[in-house]
Coordinates of C-alpha atoms in Angstrom, one line a residue:
X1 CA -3.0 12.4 24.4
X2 CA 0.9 12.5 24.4
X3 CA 3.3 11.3 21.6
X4 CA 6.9 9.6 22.2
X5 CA 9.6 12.2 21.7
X6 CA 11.5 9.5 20.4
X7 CA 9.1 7.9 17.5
X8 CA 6.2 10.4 17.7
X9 CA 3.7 7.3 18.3
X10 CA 0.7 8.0 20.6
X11 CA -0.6 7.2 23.8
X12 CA -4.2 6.9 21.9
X13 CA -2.4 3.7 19.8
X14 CA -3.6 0.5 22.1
X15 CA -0.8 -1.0 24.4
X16 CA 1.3 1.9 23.8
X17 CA 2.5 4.0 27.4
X18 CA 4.6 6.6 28.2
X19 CA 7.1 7.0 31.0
X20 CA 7.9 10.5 32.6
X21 CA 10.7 10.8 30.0
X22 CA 7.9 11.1 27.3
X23 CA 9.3 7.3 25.8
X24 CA 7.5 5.0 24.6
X25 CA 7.4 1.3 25.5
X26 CA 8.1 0.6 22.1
X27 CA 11.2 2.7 21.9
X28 CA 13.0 1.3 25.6
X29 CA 12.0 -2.1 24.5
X30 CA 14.2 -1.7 21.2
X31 CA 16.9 -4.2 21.5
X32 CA 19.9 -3.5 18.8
X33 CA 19.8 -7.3 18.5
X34 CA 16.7 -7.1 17.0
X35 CA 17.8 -4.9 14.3
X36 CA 20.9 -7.2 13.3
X37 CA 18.4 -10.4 12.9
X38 CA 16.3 -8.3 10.6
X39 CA 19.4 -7.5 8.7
X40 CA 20.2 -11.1 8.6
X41 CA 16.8 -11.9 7.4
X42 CA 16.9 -8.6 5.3
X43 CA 20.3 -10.3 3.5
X44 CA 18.2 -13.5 2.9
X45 CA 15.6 -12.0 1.5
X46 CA 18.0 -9.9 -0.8
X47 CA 19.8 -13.1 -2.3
X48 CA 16.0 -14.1 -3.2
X49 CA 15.0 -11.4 -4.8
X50 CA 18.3 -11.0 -7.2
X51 CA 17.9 -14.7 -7.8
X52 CA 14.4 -13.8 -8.9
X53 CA 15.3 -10.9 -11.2
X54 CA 18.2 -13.0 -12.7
X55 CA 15.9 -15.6 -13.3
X56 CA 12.5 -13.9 -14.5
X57 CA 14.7 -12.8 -17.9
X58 CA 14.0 -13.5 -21.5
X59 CA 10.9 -15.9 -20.4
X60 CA 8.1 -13.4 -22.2
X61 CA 7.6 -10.2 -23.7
X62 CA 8.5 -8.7 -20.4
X63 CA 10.6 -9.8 -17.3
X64 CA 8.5 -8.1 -14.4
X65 CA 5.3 -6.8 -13.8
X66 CA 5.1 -3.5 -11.6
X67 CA 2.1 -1.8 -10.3
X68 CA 2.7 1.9 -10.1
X69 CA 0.3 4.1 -8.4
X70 CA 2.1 7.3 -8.8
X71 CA 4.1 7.1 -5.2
X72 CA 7.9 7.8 -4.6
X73 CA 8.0 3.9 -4.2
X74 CA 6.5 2.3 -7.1
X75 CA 8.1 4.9 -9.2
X76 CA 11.5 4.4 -8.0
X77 CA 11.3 1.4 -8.3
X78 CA 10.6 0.8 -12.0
X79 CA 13.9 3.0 -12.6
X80 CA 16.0 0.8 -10.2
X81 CA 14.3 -2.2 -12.6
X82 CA 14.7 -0.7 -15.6
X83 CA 17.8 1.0 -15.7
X84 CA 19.7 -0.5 -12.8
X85 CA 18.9 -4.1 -14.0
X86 CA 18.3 -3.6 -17.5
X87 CA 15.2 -5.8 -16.8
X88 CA 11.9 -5.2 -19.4
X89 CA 9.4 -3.8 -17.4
X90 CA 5.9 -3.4 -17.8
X91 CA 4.0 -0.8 -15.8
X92 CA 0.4 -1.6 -14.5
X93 CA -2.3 0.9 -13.3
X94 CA -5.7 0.4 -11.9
X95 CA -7.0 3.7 -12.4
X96 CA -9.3 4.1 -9.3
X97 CA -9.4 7.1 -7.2
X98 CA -5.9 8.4 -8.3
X99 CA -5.1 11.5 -8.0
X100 CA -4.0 14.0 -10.7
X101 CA -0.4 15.0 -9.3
X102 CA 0.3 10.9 -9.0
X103 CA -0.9 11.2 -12.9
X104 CA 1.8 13.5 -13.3
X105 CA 4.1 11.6 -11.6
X106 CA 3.3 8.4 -13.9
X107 CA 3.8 9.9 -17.2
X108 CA 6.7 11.7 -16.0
X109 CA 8.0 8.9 -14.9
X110 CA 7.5 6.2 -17.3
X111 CA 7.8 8.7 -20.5
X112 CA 11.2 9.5 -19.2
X113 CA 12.4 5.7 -18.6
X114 CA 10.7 4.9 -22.0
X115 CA 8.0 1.9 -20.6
X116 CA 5.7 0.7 -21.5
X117 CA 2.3 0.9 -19.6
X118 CA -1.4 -0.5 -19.1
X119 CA -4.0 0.9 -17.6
X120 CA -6.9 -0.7 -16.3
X121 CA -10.1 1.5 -15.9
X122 CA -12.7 -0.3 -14.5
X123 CA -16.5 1.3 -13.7
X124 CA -16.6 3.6 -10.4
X125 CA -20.0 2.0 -9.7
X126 CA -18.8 -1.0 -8.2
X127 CA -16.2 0.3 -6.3
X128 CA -18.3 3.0 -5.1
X129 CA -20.8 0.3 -4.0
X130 CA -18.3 -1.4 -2.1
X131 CA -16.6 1.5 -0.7
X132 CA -19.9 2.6 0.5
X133 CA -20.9 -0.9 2.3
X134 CA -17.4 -1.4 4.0
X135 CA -17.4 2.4 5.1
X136 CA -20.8 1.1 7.1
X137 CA -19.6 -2.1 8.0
X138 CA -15.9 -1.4 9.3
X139 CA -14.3 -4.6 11.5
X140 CA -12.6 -3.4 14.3
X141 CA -9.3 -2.6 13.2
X142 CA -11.2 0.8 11.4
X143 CA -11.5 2.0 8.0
X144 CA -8.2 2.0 6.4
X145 CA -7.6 -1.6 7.3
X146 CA -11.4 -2.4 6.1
X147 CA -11.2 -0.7 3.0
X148 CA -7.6 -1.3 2.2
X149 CA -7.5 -4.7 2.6
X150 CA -10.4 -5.3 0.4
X151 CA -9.4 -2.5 -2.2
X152 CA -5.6 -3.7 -2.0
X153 CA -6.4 -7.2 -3.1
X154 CA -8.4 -6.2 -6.0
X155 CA -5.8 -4.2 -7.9
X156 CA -3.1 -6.7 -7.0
X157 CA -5.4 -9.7 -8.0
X158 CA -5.8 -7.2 -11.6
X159 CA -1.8 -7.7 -11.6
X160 CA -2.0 -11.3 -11.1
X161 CA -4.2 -12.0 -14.0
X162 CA -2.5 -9.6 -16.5
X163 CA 1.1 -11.1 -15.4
X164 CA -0.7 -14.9 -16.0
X165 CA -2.5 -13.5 -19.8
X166 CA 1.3 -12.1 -20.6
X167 CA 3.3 -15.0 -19.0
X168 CA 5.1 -12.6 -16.9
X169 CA 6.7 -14.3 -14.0
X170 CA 7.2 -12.1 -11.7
X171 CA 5.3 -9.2 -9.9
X172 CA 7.3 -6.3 -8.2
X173 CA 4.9 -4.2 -5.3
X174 CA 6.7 -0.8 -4.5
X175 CA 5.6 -1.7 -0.8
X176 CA 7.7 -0.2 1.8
X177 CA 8.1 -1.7 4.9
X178 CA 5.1 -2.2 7.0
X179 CA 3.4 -2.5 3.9
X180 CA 0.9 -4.1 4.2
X181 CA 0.4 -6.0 7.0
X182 CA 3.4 -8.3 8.1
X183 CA 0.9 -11.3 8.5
X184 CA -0.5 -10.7 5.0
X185 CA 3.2 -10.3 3.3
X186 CA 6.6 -10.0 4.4
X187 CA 8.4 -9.5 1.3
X188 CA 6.6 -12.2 -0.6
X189 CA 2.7 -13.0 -0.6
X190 CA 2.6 -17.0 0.2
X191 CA 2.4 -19.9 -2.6
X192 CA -0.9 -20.7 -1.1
X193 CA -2.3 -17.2 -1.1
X194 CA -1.7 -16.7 -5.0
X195 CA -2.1 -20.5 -5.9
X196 CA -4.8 -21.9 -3.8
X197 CA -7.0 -19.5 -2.0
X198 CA -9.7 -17.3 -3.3
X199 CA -9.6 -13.7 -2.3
X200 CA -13.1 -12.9 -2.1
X201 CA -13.4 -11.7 0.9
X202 CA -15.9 -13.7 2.7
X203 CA -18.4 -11.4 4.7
X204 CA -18.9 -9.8 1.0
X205 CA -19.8 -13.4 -0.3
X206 CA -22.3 -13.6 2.8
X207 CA -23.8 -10.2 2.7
X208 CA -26.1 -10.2 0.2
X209 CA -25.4 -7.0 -1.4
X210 CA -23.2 -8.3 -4.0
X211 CA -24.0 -10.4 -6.9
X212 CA -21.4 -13.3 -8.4
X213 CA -20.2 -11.1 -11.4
X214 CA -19.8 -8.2 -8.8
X215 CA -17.5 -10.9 -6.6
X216 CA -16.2 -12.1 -10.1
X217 CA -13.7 -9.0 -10.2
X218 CA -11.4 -10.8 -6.8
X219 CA -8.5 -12.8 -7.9
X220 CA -9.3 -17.0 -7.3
X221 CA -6.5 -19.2 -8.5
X222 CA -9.5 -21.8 -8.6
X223 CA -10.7 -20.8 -12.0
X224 CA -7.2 -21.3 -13.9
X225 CA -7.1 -24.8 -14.8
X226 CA -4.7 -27.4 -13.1
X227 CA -1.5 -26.5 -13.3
X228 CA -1.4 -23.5 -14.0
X229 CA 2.1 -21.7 -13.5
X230 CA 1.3 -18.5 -11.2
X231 CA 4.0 -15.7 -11.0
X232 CA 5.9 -14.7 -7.7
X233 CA 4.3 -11.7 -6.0
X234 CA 7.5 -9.8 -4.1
X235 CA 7.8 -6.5 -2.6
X236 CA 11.6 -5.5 -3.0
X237 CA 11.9 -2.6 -0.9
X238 CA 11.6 -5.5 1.9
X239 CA 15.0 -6.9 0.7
X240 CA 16.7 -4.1 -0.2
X241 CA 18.2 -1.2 2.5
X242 CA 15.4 1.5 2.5
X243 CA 15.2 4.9 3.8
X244 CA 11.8 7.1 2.8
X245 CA 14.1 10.4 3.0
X246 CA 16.8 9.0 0.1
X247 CA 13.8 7.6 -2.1
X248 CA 11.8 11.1 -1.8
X249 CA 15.3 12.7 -2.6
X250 CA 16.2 10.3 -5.9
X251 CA 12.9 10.6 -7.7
X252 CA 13.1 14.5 -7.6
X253 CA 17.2 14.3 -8.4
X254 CA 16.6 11.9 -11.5
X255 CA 13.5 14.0 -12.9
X256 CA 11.1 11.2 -12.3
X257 CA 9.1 13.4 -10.6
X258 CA 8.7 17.0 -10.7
X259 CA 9.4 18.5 -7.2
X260 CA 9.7 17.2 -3.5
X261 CA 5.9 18.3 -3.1
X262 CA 5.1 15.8 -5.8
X263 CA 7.2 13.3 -4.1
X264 CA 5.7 13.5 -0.7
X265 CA 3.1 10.9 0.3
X266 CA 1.1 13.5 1.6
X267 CA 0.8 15.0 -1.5
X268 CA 0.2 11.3 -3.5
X269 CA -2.2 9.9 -1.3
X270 CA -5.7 8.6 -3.0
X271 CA -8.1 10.8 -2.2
X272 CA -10.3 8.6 -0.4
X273 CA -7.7 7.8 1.9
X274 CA -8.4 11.0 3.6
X275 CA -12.3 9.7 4.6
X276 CA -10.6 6.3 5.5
X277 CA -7.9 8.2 8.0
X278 CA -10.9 11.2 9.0
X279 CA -13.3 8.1 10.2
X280 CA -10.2 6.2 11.9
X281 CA -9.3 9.7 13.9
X282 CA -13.1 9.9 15.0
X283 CA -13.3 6.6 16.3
X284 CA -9.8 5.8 17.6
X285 CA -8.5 9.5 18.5
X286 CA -5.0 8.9 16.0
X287 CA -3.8 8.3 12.6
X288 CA -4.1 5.0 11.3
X289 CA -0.7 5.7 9.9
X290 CA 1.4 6.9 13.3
X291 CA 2.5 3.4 14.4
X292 CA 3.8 2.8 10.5
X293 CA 5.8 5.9 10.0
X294 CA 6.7 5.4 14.1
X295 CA 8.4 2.2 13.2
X296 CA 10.2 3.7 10.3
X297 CA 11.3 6.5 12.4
X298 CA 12.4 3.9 15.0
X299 CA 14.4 2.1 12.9
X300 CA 16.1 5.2 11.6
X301 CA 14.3 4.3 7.6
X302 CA 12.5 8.1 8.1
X303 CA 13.1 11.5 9.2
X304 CA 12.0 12.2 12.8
X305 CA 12.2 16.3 11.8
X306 CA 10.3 16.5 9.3
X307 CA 7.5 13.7 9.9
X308 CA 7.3 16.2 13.9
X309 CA 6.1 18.7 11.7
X310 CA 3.6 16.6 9.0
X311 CA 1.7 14.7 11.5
X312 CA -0.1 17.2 13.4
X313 CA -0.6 19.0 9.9
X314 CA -2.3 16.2 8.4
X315 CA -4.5 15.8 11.4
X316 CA -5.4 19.5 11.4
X317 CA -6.2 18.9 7.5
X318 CA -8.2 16.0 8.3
X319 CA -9.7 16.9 11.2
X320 CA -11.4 20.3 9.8
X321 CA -11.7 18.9 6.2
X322 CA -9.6 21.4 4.9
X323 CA -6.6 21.8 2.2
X324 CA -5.8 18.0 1.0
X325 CA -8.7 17.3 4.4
X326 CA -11.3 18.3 1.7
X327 CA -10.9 15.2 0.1
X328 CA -12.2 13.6 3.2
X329 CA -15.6 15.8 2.4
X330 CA -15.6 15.3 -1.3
X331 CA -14.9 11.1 -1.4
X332 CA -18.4 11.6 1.2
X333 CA -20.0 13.4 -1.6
X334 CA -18.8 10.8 -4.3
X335 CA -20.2 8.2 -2.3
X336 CA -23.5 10.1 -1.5
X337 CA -22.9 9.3 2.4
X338 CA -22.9 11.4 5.4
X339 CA -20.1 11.5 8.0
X340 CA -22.8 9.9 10.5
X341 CA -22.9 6.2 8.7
X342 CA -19.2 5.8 9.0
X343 CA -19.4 3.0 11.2
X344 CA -17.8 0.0 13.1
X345 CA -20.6 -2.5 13.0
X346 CA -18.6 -6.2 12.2
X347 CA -16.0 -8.8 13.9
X348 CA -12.6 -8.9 13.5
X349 CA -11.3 -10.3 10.5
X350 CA -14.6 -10.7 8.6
X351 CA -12.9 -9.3 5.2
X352 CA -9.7 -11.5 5.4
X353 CA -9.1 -14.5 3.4
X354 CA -9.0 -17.7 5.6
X355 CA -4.9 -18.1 5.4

């Protein structure tokens, strides 16, 4: 296993190759050209989004609803909302799985910007449950996709309700870019997503492991009655210019955080993420996570330097469940499972909703 000198992606990641230079396909395939139609198309989307934030004003108690999970992004993003744009914010939490320095971070954070904030702390026995079946029953793609993209939709369907209880009409995601999946959202999750399609995912509806109030807690626009005005779901960080180095270094500069440790993803990450990434290195030999900090370092949004130096640390960590890698050995214990039933057992796409 080699990685590009250029982007630091693997030889393990599918259709990826190296030539004797140590350069990845992905790198001498880069066409500059590319980069200015995403900046045209990153302009677009920018005129949107200030169009949405002029226009999400003074219609309720609050302008924008933001889900902060303790990250640089989300909370950098509330300050650019709040004080940047003067809008009235109201911060979200569903408190699953966080850890305590991203606790920190949030009442640092939002104590310090004076906003207001709701958290939502539902029972670990159902998210263990499901954590625990999914972990079994990856799809292909491996555990952080599986997991993710069933946990993901839970906490952002607990967003859409509360913005539709408040009247709020607009949602602001502190996704960077690559997050999540282009072909689940590019800067805005799709009218028909939020307003037509239930988000159950469908092998859990098949399985027979979970009963209807247990499949109750995903978002389905279906139960609102007809005509019901749904907010806009956007993640700004896709319109707006975004380097992960200058976020890290603004939320430590403004006091929103305490220090650059607390700002580091590493650092913020939910603790299960560490058994989702160790059973993605054991099956697939790399870190779910290379090709998405690759294509920031590509695109010059990340620093090459210091993400040479992280990336074999967190492996090491994971690999031998040590330092944060413990995690990876305690989320096991929470979820009374041994390392052996992390499995890949279903088809592609089983988990996704059919759009």
């Amino acid at each position: 296993m080699a990685n590009c000198k250029q982007c630091l992606i693997s030889d393990a990641v599918p259709d990826i190759t190296l030539d004797a230079d140590r350069v990845c396909n992905l790198c001498r395939d880069f066409n500059p050209q590319d980069q200015i139609r995403e900046e045209e198309s990153r302009k677009e989307r920018e005129l949107d989004l200030e169009k949405a934030l002029r226009e999400c004003r003074n219609q309720a108690e609050y302008d924008c609803l933001v889900p902060v999970s303790g990250g640089k992004d989300s909370l950098y993003l509330v300050y650019k909302l709040k004080v940047e744009y003067g809008l009235k914010v109201l911060a979200f939490t569903t408190d699953i799985n966080i850890p305590a320095i991203a606790w920190d971070n949030i009442r640092r954070t939002l104590s310090k910007l004076d906003i207001d904030h709701l958290v939502y702390r539902p029972s670990d026995k159902f998210y263990q449950k499901a954590f625990r079946y999914l972990l079994k029953n990856q799809e292909p793609r491996g555990a952080v996709y599986t997991v993710s993209y069933v946990y993901a939709p839970l906490f952002e369907g607990d967003a859409i309700k509360l913005a539709l209880q408040k009247n709020i009409p607009l949602i602001l995601a502190g996704y960077s870019p690559g997050q999540p999946e282009p072909e689940r959202m590019l800067y805005e999750f799709s009218r028909k997503l939020i307003c037509e399609v239930d988000w159950t995912p469908p092998a859990l509806k098949t399985c027979g492991e979970f009963d209807e109030q247990e499949l109750s807690r995903f978002f389905n626009p279906n139960n609102y009655p007809k005509g019901t005005e749904f907010p806009r779901y956007l993640a700004p960080y896709h319109a707006w210019k975004y380097n992960q180095e200058e976020v890290m270094r603004k939320v430590v500069e403004l006091g929103l955080v305490k220090s650059n440790k607390h700002a580091s993803p590493i650092f913020s990450n939910y603790p299960i993420n560490w058994l989702l990434m160790y059973s993605d290195l054991k099956h697939f030999g790399y870190n779910p996570y290379l090709p998405e900090f690759a294509a920031l370092i590509r695109e010059g949004k990340a620093n090459i330097k210091e993400w040479k130096i992280l990336i074999p640390l967190v492996d090491f960590m994971i690999k031998n469940k040590v330092l944060l890698g413990k995690d990876a050995r305690s989320s096991l214990n929470w979820l009374e499972m041994s390392e052996h039933e992390l499995a890949i057992t279903q088809p592609k796409g089983v988990y996704d909703p059919p759009v």
